[in-house]
Coordinates of C-alpha atoms and ligand atoms in Angstrom, one line a residue:
M10 CA -82.6 43.2 68.1
N11 CA -84.9 43.7 65.2
T12 CA -83.4 47.0 64.6
F13 CA -79.9 45.6 64.1
Y14 CA -80.7 42.5 62.2
P15 CA -81.0 44.2 58.8
F16 CA -77.7 46.0 59.7
T17 CA -75.7 42.8 59.7
K18 CA -77.3 41.6 56.5
I19 CA -76.6 44.7 54.6
I20 CA -72.9 44.9 55.7
S21 CA -72.2 41.4 54.6
T22 CA -73.7 42.1 51.2
L23 CA -71.9 45.2 50.8
L24 CA -68.5 43.9 51.7
F25 CA -68.8 41.1 49.2
T26 CA -69.8 43.6 46.4
T27 CA -67.1 46.0 47.4
A28 CA -64.4 43.4 46.9
L29 CA -65.7 42.6 43.4
L30 CA -65.9 46.2 42.4
T31 CA -62.2 46.8 43.6
I32 CA -61.0 43.9 41.6
N33 CA -62.7 44.9 38.5
S34 CA -61.8 48.6 38.6
V35 CA -58.1 47.6 38.7
A36 CA -58.4 45.4 35.8
Q37 CA -60.1 48.0 33.5
A38 CA -58.5 49.7 30.6
Q39 CA -55.8 47.1 30.2
V40 CA -54.5 46.2 26.8
I41 CA -51.8 43.6 26.3
T42 CA -50.2 42.9 22.9
K43 CA -47.8 40.2 21.8
E44 CA -46.2 39.7 18.4
A45 CA -46.8 36.2 17.0
E46 CA -43.1 36.0 15.8
D47 CA -41.9 36.5 19.5
G48 CA -43.7 33.3 20.7
T49 CA -42.5 29.8 20.9
L50 CA -42.5 28.4 17.4
T51 CA -42.9 24.7 16.9
D52 CA -42.7 23.5 13.3
V53 CA -43.8 26.9 12.2
T54 CA -41.5 29.6 10.8
K55 CA -41.0 33.3 11.1
A56 CA -41.5 35.2 7.7
T57 CA -41.4 38.7 6.4
S58 CA -42.2 38.6 2.7
I59 CA -45.9 39.6 2.9
A60 CA -46.3 43.3 3.6
G61 CA -48.7 44.7 6.2
Y62 CA -47.5 43.0 9.4
S63 CA -46.6 44.6 12.6
G64 CA -43.4 44.0 14.7
S65 CA -40.5 42.2 13.0
G66 CA -42.7 39.7 11.0
Y67 CA -45.2 37.1 11.2
V68 CA -45.5 33.3 11.7
Y69 CA -46.1 30.9 8.8
M70 CA -47.9 27.8 9.6
A71 CA -47.9 25.1 6.8
D72 CA -49.3 21.6 7.5
K73 CA -48.1 21.1 11.0
G74 CA -47.0 22.8 14.2
S75 CA -48.0 25.3 16.8
L76 CA -47.5 28.8 18.0
K77 CA -47.4 29.6 21.7
I78 CA -47.2 32.9 23.5
T79 CA -47.1 33.7 27.2
I80 CA -48.9 36.8 28.5
T81 CA -49.0 38.3 32.0
A82 CA -52.3 39.6 33.2
P83 CA -52.2 42.0 36.1
T84 CA -55.4 40.6 37.6
K85 CA -57.8 37.7 36.8
A86 CA -60.3 39.0 34.3
Y87 CA -61.9 38.5 31.0
Y88 CA -60.1 39.6 28.0
N89 CA -61.2 40.0 24.4
L90 CA -58.7 38.3 22.1
V91 CA -58.2 39.8 18.7
I92 CA -55.6 38.0 16.4
A93 CA -54.1 39.7 13.3
V94 CA -53.9 37.1 10.6
N95 CA -53.7 36.6 6.9
T96 CA -55.7 33.8 5.2
S97 CA -54.7 34.5 1.5
M98 CA -54.5 30.6 1.1
G99 CA -58.3 30.5 1.8
G100 CA -60.5 30.2 4.9
K101 CA -59.0 27.9 7.6
S102 CA -59.8 26.3 11.0
Q103 CA -57.2 26.2 13.9
D104 CA -57.4 25.2 17.5
L105 CA -57.0 27.6 20.3
Y106 CA -55.6 26.5 23.7
V107 CA -55.7 28.6 26.9
N108 CA -53.4 27.5 29.7
N109 CA -52.9 24.1 28.0
S110 CA -56.7 23.4 27.8
K111 CA -58.5 23.5 24.3
F112 CA -60.7 26.6 24.4
S113 CA -62.2 26.5 20.9
T114 CA -61.7 25.9 17.3
L115 CA -61.3 29.3 15.5
I116 CA -62.8 29.5 12.0
F117 CA -61.0 32.1 10.0
P118 CA -62.6 33.5 6.8
A119 CA -60.5 33.8 3.7
N120 CA -58.8 37.2 3.3
N121 CA -56.0 38.4 1.0
S122 CA -54.3 40.8 3.4
F123 CA -53.6 40.9 7.2
F124 CA -56.8 41.5 9.1
N125 CA -58.1 41.4 12.7
F126 CA -60.0 38.4 13.8
N127 CA -62.1 38.3 17.0
A128 CA -61.3 35.2 18.8
G129 CA -63.8 35.8 21.7
N130 CA -63.6 36.5 25.4
I131 CA -61.1 34.6 27.4
L132 CA -60.7 34.4 31.2
L133 CA -57.1 35.0 32.0
Q134 CA -55.5 34.3 35.5
A135 CA -53.5 36.8 37.3
G136 CA -49.8 36.3 36.3
D137 CA -48.6 34.2 33.3
N138 CA -51.0 32.6 30.9
T139 CA -50.2 30.5 27.8
I140 CA -52.1 31.1 24.5
E141 CA -51.5 28.5 21.9
I142 CA -52.6 28.1 18.2
V143 CA -52.4 24.5 17.3
K144 CA -52.6 23.4 13.6
N145 CA -55.9 22.0 12.7
W146 CA -56.1 22.8 9.0
G147 CA -52.9 24.8 8.8
W148 CA -51.9 27.0 5.8
M149 CA -52.2 30.5 7.2
Y150 CA -50.2 33.4 8.7
F151 CA -50.3 34.8 12.3
D152 CA -49.1 38.4 13.0
K153 CA -50.1 39.7 16.4
F154 CA -52.3 39.0 19.4
T155 CA -54.1 41.8 21.2
F156 CA -55.9 41.3 24.6
T157 CA -58.3 44.0 25.8
V158 CA -59.9 43.6 29.2
V159 CA -63.7 43.3 29.1
P160 CA -65.4 45.6 31.4
P161 CA -67.5 43.7 34.1
H162 CA -71.1 43.9 34.0
D163 CA -72.7 46.9 35.8
Y164 CA -75.6 45.3 37.8
S165 CA -76.7 48.7 39.1
T166 CA -78.3 49.9 35.9
T167 CA -81.6 48.0 36.0
V168 CA -84.6 50.3 35.9
S169 CA -86.4 51.0 39.2
S170 CA -89.9 50.7 37.9
L171 CA -92.0 47.9 36.8
I172 CA -93.7 48.1 33.4
N173 CA -97.1 48.3 35.0
P174 CA -97.2 51.8 36.5
N175 CA -100.0 50.8 38.7
A176 CA -98.2 47.8 40.3
D177 CA -99.0 47.5 44.0
Q178 CA -96.5 48.3 46.8
K179 CA -95.9 44.6 47.7
T180 CA -95.1 43.8 44.2
K181 CA -92.9 46.7 43.9
D182 CA -91.1 45.5 47.1
V183 CA -90.5 42.1 45.6
Y184 CA -88.9 43.8 42.5
S185 CA -86.8 46.0 44.7
F186 CA -85.7 43.0 46.8
L187 CA -84.6 41.3 43.5
R188 CA -82.8 44.4 42.3
S189 CA -81.0 45.1 45.5
N190 CA -79.6 41.5 45.5
Y191 CA -78.7 41.4 41.8
G192 CA -75.1 41.2 41.0
S193 CA -74.0 40.1 44.6
K194 CA -76.6 37.4 45.6
I195 CA -78.4 34.6 43.5
I196 CA -81.9 33.8 44.9
S197 CA -82.6 30.2 45.2
G198 CA -85.7 28.8 43.6
Q199 CA -87.6 25.5 42.9
T200 CA -90.6 24.2 41.2
D201 CA -92.3 21.0 42.4
Y202 CA -90.3 18.3 44.2
W203 CA -90.3 21.0 47.0
S204 CA -90.1 19.0 50.2
Q205 CA -87.7 16.5 48.6
L206 CA -85.3 19.4 47.6
I207 CA -85.5 20.8 51.1
A208 CA -84.7 17.4 52.5
I209 CA -81.5 17.3 50.3
S210 CA -80.4 20.9 50.7
G211 CA -81.4 21.4 54.3
K212 CA -82.7 24.8 53.4
S213 CA -85.9 26.3 51.8
P214 CA -85.6 28.2 48.5
V215 CA -86.9 31.7 48.4
L216 CA -88.7 31.3 45.1
R217 CA -91.4 28.7 44.4
A218 CA -92.7 28.1 40.9
F219 CA -96.2 26.9 40.1
D220 CA -98.1 26.2 36.9
M221 CA -101.5 27.4 35.7
Q222 CA -101.7 24.4 33.3
N223 CA -104.8 22.7 34.6
Y224 CA -106.8 26.0 34.9
S225 CA -106.8 26.2 31.0
P226 CA -110.4 26.1 30.0
H227 CA -109.6 23.4 27.1
N228 CA -108.1 20.8 29.5
P229 CA -107.5 17.6 27.6
W230 CA -107.4 15.6 30.9
H231 CA -111.0 16.0 31.4
N232 CA -113.4 14.2 29.2
D233 CA -115.6 17.2 28.9
W234 CA -112.6 19.5 28.2
S235 CA -113.4 21.5 31.2
S236 CA -110.8 23.3 33.4
W237 CA -109.6 21.8 36.6
D238 CA -108.8 23.6 39.9
D239 CA -106.2 21.2 41.0
G240 CA -105.5 23.3 44.1
T241 CA -102.3 24.9 42.8
V242 CA -103.5 28.5 43.4
Q243 CA -104.5 27.8 47.0
N244 CA -101.3 26.0 47.6
A245 CA -99.4 29.0 46.3
I246 CA -101.4 31.3 48.6
D247 CA -100.9 29.0 51.6
W248 CA -97.2 28.7 51.0
Y249 CA -96.8 32.4 50.6
N250 CA -98.6 33.0 53.9
S251 CA -96.5 30.3 55.6
T252 CA -93.3 32.3 54.8
N253 CA -94.6 35.4 56.4
D254 CA -94.7 37.1 53.0
K255 CA -91.0 36.4 52.5
G256 CA -91.4 33.9 49.7
I257 CA -91.6 34.6 46.1
V258 CA -94.3 33.1 44.0
S259 CA -93.7 32.4 40.3
F260 CA -96.3 31.0 37.9
Q261 CA -95.8 29.8 34.4
W262 CA -98.6 28.5 32.2
H263 CA -98.4 25.4 30.3
W264 CA -101.4 26.7 28.4
F265 CA -103.5 23.9 26.8
S266 CA -104.3 25.2 23.4
P267 CA -107.7 27.0 23.3
S268 CA -109.0 24.6 20.9
G269 CA -107.8 21.6 18.9
G270 CA -106.0 18.5 20.0
Q271 CA -106.9 15.1 21.4
L272 CA -108.0 14.2 24.8
Q273 CA -105.2 13.0 27.2
T274 CA -102.5 14.5 25.1
S275 CA -100.3 17.4 26.1
I276 CA -101.8 20.0 23.8
F277 CA -99.6 22.8 24.9
M278 CA -97.1 21.1 22.5
A279 CA -97.4 22.5 19.0
D280 CA -97.3 18.9 17.5
K281 CA -100.3 17.8 19.6
T282 CA -102.7 20.6 18.5
T283 CA -104.0 22.2 15.3
F284 CA -104.6 25.6 17.1
D285 CA -103.2 28.4 14.9
V286 CA -101.8 31.2 17.1
S287 CA -101.5 33.5 14.0
K288 CA -105.2 34.0 14.1
V289 CA -104.7 36.2 17.2
S290 CA -104.4 39.2 14.9
N291 CA -107.9 38.6 13.6
T292 CA -110.2 39.8 16.2
A293 CA -113.2 38.3 14.3
S294 CA -111.8 34.8 14.4
Q295 CA -112.9 32.0 16.7
E296 CA -109.3 31.6 17.8
Y297 CA -109.2 35.1 19.0
T298 CA -112.4 34.6 20.9
D299 CA -111.0 31.4 22.5
I300 CA -107.8 33.0 23.4
V301 CA -109.5 35.9 25.3
R302 CA -111.8 33.3 27.0
D303 CA -108.6 31.5 28.3
I304 CA -106.9 34.7 29.4
D305 CA -110.0 35.7 31.3
A306 CA -110.1 32.4 33.0
I307 CA -106.5 32.7 34.2
A308 CA -107.2 36.2 35.3
V309 CA -109.7 34.7 37.7
Q310 CA -106.9 32.8 39.3
L311 CA -104.4 35.5 39.2
K312 CA -107.0 37.8 41.0
R313 CA -107.3 35.2 43.8
L314 CA -103.6 35.6 44.4
Q315 CA -103.9 39.5 44.2
T316 CA -106.8 39.5 46.6
A317 CA -104.7 37.3 48.9
G318 CA -101.9 39.8 48.7
V319 CA -99.5 37.5 46.8
P320 CA -97.2 39.2 44.2
V321 CA -96.5 36.9 41.3
L322 CA -93.6 36.5 38.9
W323 CA -95.8 35.9 35.9
R324 CA -94.0 34.0 33.3
P325 CA -96.4 33.2 30.3
L326 CA -95.5 32.0 26.8
H327 CA -92.1 30.6 27.9
E328 CA -89.6 29.1 25.6
A329 CA -91.5 30.6 22.6
G330 CA -88.4 30.8 20.4
G331 CA -87.9 27.1 20.7
A332 CA -91.2 26.7 18.6
W333 CA -92.2 23.6 20.4
F334 CA -95.1 25.2 22.1
W335 CA -98.1 26.4 20.0
W336 CA -97.7 30.0 21.1
G337 CA -94.2 29.9 19.5
A338 CA -95.0 27.8 16.5
K339 CA -95.9 30.5 14.0
G340 CA -93.0 32.8 14.6
S341 CA -92.2 35.7 16.8
A342 CA -94.8 38.2 15.4
S343 CA -97.9 36.1 16.4
C344 CA -96.4 35.3 19.7
L345 CA -95.6 38.9 20.5
A346 CA -99.2 39.9 19.5
L347 CA -100.5 37.4 21.8
Y348 CA -98.2 38.7 24.6
D349 CA -99.4 42.2 24.0
L350 CA -103.0 41.1 24.1
M351 CA -102.4 39.2 27.3
Y352 CA -100.6 42.2 29.0
D353 CA -103.4 44.4 28.0
R354 CA -106.1 42.1 29.0
L355 CA -104.8 41.2 32.4
T356 CA -103.5 44.6 33.3
N357 CA -105.8 47.1 31.8
H358 CA -109.1 45.1 31.7
H359 CA -108.7 43.0 34.7
G360 CA -106.7 45.4 36.8
L361 CA -104.0 42.9 37.9
N362 CA -101.4 44.9 39.7
N363 CA -99.5 42.1 41.4
L364 CA -97.7 40.8 38.4
I365 CA -93.9 41.1 37.5
W366 CA -93.7 40.2 33.9
V367 CA -91.1 37.7 33.1
W368 CA -90.2 36.7 29.5
S369 CA -88.2 33.5 29.1
T370 CA -86.8 32.8 25.7
P371 CA -83.3 34.0 24.9
E372 CA -83.6 35.0 21.2
A373 CA -83.0 38.7 20.5
D374 CA -85.5 38.8 17.7
W375 CA -88.2 37.4 20.0
Y376 CA -87.8 39.9 22.7
P377 CA -90.8 42.1 23.3
G378 CA -88.7 45.1 24.4
N379 CA -87.8 46.6 27.7
S380 CA -91.0 48.6 27.8
K381 CA -92.9 45.3 28.0
V382 CA -90.8 43.0 30.3
D383 CA -89.6 43.2 33.9
I384 CA -87.3 40.2 33.9
L385 CA -85.7 38.3 31.0
G386 CA -85.1 34.7 31.6
Y387 CA -83.4 31.6 30.2
D388 CA -84.5 28.0 30.6
S389 CA -81.1 26.2 31.0
Y390 CA -80.8 22.4 30.3
P391 CA -77.2 21.8 29.4
G392 CA -77.3 18.1 30.4
A393 CA -76.9 16.3 33.8
Y394 CA -74.1 17.5 36.1
S395 CA -73.1 20.3 33.7
Y396 CA -72.5 23.2 36.2
G397 CA -71.1 25.8 33.9
S398 CA -72.2 29.4 34.6
Q399 CA -74.0 29.7 31.2
K400 CA -71.9 32.9 30.8
S401 CA -72.4 33.2 27.1
V402 CA -76.2 33.2 27.4
F403 CA -76.0 35.5 30.3
D404 CA -74.0 38.0 28.4
Q405 CA -76.4 37.6 25.4
L406 CA -79.4 38.3 27.5
F407 CA -77.6 41.2 29.4
S408 CA -76.9 42.8 25.9
I409 CA -80.5 42.3 24.8
V410 CA -81.8 44.3 27.7
D411 CA -78.9 46.7 27.8
G412 CA -78.4 46.1 31.5
K413 CA -81.8 47.6 32.2
K414 CA -83.7 44.5 33.2
L415 CA -83.0 41.6 35.6
I416 CA -81.6 38.4 34.1
A417 CA -82.6 35.1 35.6
L418 CA -82.4 31.3 35.2
T419 CA -86.2 30.8 35.0
E420 CA -85.8 27.1 34.7
N421 CA -82.8 24.8 35.1
G422 CA -81.7 21.3 35.2
P423 CA -78.2 21.6 36.8
I424 CA -77.8 24.6 39.1
P425 CA -74.7 26.5 38.0
D426 CA -71.5 26.4 40.1
I427 CA -71.9 29.6 42.1
D428 CA -68.2 30.3 42.3
K429 CA -68.2 30.1 38.6
C430 CA -71.0 32.6 38.3
I431 CA -69.0 35.0 40.5
E432 CA -65.7 34.4 38.8
E433 CA -67.2 34.6 35.2
D434 CA -69.4 37.6 35.9
A435 CA -72.7 35.8 35.3
M436 CA -74.7 36.7 38.3
W437 CA -78.1 35.3 37.6
C438 CA -80.8 37.0 39.6
Y439 CA -82.3 33.7 40.6
F440 CA -82.4 30.1 39.6
S441 CA -85.5 27.8 39.6
S442 CA -84.7 24.1 39.4
W443 CA -87.1 22.0 37.4
V444 CA -89.0 19.4 39.6
D445 CA -87.0 16.1 40.1
L446 CA -84.3 17.2 37.6
V447 CA -82.8 18.8 40.6
N448 CA -82.1 15.4 42.0
T449 CA -81.2 13.6 38.7
Q450 CA -79.0 16.4 37.1
N451 CA -77.2 17.6 40.3
T452 CA -75.4 15.6 42.9
T453 CA -76.5 15.8 46.5
Q454 CA -73.1 17.4 47.3
H455 CA -73.6 20.0 44.6
I456 CA -77.1 20.9 45.9
V457 CA -75.8 21.1 49.5
D458 CA -72.8 23.4 48.3
V459 CA -75.1 25.7 46.4
Y460 CA -77.5 26.2 49.2
A461 CA -74.7 26.6 51.6
H462 CA -72.9 29.2 49.5
S463 CA -72.7 32.7 51.0
A464 CA -73.8 34.3 47.6
V465 CA -77.0 32.1 47.6
T466 CA -80.0 33.4 49.3
S467 CA -82.3 30.9 51.0
L468 CA -85.7 31.7 52.6
D469 CA -84.2 31.8 56.2
E470 CA -81.8 34.6 55.1
V471 CA -84.6 36.9 53.8
A472 CA -85.1 39.6 56.4
D473 CA -87.8 41.3 54.5
F474 CA -88.3 42.5 51.0
S475 CA -87.4 46.0 52.2
T476 CA -85.3 47.0 55.1
E477 CA -87.4 47.4 58.3
V478 CA -86.6 50.4 60.4
Q479 CA -87.9 50.9 63.9
F480 CA -89.7 54.1 64.3
N481 CA -91.1 55.7 67.5
S482 CA -92.5 53.1 69.9
N483 CA -94.3 50.5 67.9
A484 CA -94.6 51.8 64.5
T485 CA -92.5 50.1 61.7
K486 CA -91.4 51.9 58.6
Q487 CA -89.8 50.4 55.6
L488 CA -86.8 52.2 54.3
L489 CA -85.7 51.3 50.8
V490 CA -82.3 52.0 49.5
Y491 CA -81.4 50.9 46.1
P492 CA -79.7 50.2 44.0
N493 CA -77.1 49.3 46.5
P494 CA -74.3 49.5 45.6
S495 CA -74.7 52.2 43.1
T496 CA -72.4 54.5 41.0
N497 CA -74.8 57.3 40.0
E498 CA -77.9 57.5 41.9
V499 CA -79.5 56.0 45.1
Y500 CA -83.2 55.9 45.6
V501 CA -84.3 56.2 49.2
S502 CA -87.9 55.9 50.3
F503 CA -89.9 55.2 53.4
T504 CA -93.5 55.8 54.4
S505 CA -94.0 58.3 57.1
T506 CA -96.3 57.3 59.8
N507 CA -96.3 60.5 61.9
N508 CA -96.8 64.0 61.1
N509 CA -93.2 65.1 61.7
L510 CA -91.3 66.7 58.9
E511 CA -88.5 64.3 57.9
T512 CA -84.8 64.9 57.5
L513 CA -82.6 62.9 55.3
Q514 CA -78.8 62.9 55.7
V515 CA -75.9 61.0 54.2
F516 CA -72.6 60.8 56.0
N517 CA -69.3 59.3 54.9
E518 CA -67.2 57.1 57.1
L519 CA -65.6 60.1 58.7
G520 CA -68.9 61.5 59.7
E521 CA -68.8 64.2 57.3
L522 CA -72.1 65.3 55.9
M523 CA -72.4 64.6 52.2
Y524 CA -76.0 65.2 51.6
A525 CA -79.0 66.6 53.4
K526 CA -82.6 67.3 52.7
N527 CA -84.8 68.9 55.3
N528 CA -88.4 69.4 55.9
I529 CA -89.6 66.6 53.8
S530 CA -93.4 66.2 54.4
G531 CA -95.3 63.0 53.9
N532 CA -93.8 59.9 52.3
V533 CA -90.0 60.2 51.7
S534 CA -89.0 59.4 48.1
E535 CA -85.7 60.9 47.2
H536 CA -83.2 60.4 44.4
I537 CA -79.7 61.1 45.7
N538 CA -77.1 61.8 43.2
I539 CA -73.8 60.2 44.4
S540 CA -71.9 60.4 41.1
D541 CA -69.5 62.8 42.7
F542 CA -69.0 60.6 45.9
P543 CA -65.6 58.8 46.2
N544 CA -65.9 55.0 46.4
G545 CA -66.7 54.0 49.9
I546 CA -69.3 53.2 52.5
Y547 CA -72.0 55.8 53.4
F548 CA -74.6 56.1 56.1
I549 CA -78.1 57.2 55.6
Q550 CA -79.9 58.7 58.5
S551 CA -83.4 60.1 59.0
N552 CA -84.4 62.4 61.9
S553 CA -87.2 60.1 63.2
T554 CA -84.8 57.1 63.8
N555 CA -81.2 56.8 65.0
T556 CA -80.7 53.8 62.8
K557 CA -78.1 54.2 60.1
F558 CA -77.9 52.3 57.0
L559 CA -75.1 51.9 54.5
V560 CA -74.6 52.6 50.8
V561 CA -71.4 51.9 49.0
R562 CA -70.5 52.9 45.5
Ligands
CA17 CA1 -45.9 40.4 14.0

């Protein structure tokens, strides 16, 4: 039965993703135009006296009225709306309604001739949709509406390697697991309030977030300013072991400032400490010495996790762009220098190869770059019971990493509505609800619905971080296939535990051989180019097992 369990899981994932891809491919390359003067005009008038319009004229809006058009979308999809307008009477604001709900207030700059104004991306339903401009300020001209479908995110373009080339295999497997689910599944996560959350949801999250806070050497909650082992690291190890290595451990660090501040105050806050992070660039400064002392102290704890075989999503210097923590209080340059120092110290000096580096502040000008980050995150607190997908931030982060890195909700109050995440193409890699806010900012029903959703992965649904394949009598090999689905290339790897030469073959649904590589010795690690394959489901087979696996593109 073990042999077939992963089968089922993969198939269900694939079918889900295939459906999404089919819908999106139909919607692509659609452009819909509508002349404003052909719409329903209420207390606005058609005019032709100003040159430069398209169609048979344009619409003049004075101090009242509205202009409404109906457009028919072939499928439900996001469209970018560009409106050709003329604001020769000065910059103006007007209200935009989509399907009779207010979407936004458009702020048009002054311009003496017709020009194209980008009104943003709008989700249109399949069939008829109404778009209406309602007078807010009035006094301008509308010529034409152009809707261009927005291509869906391609979730298969994340890089296959962690930034640390020496990352250990278990850590790589966690990353592969996250990548293989990205775009089709959202991994559940929670910080403290763990058992209470499970009591509410009925399920255990996959990801559990802990904090290095009390291990900070300059701990203001001890009268002698000493660090405190509050048991968190051991708790993380124990929990990880209790999941049979299927849980994912995350650590942030509410880093008490290396010096400065008063006892019994939260001196990770910028306004509670005099510590100046900009001194990080002066290696002769006391601040630099204290920073390195602190990083070295945390390295001891991270090494405990490494020794115990626990991969860690390591999320230091979070919310830096908000400037409320001391590490972000002096601007991005100081913070990024601190990040570089920490990466170098932990990776190259301390040899920590169990870390996946997570950066969670959404500002583009704070981003360390794709060469320094594995996962880009956002800490989302839109207010209690606000279950939006946070699509605008998702799109922003996706753009920052150019689709090359995973995007996650590294903290959240409300958990986004999963159906909205799917519908609005904002498939966060994971969410991680912040302690009891999960209870005070989400209804019980919402939590239950999220955890019961087929696109949310809970701990009981994790078969393994890689797909187990039964080889020979009692040996187990791990066959990795990712990204899956893919459009260009599939990476297949497994560790050979016998001396036989391996054969790797790919068949289509008709059983036709699409790819073969023979006489592979040692560990199998193949990049298979599938860019010429038609869309569909494919079977991967090795000569040392009869088990077949599926890939779809
Ligand atoms: Ca026109």
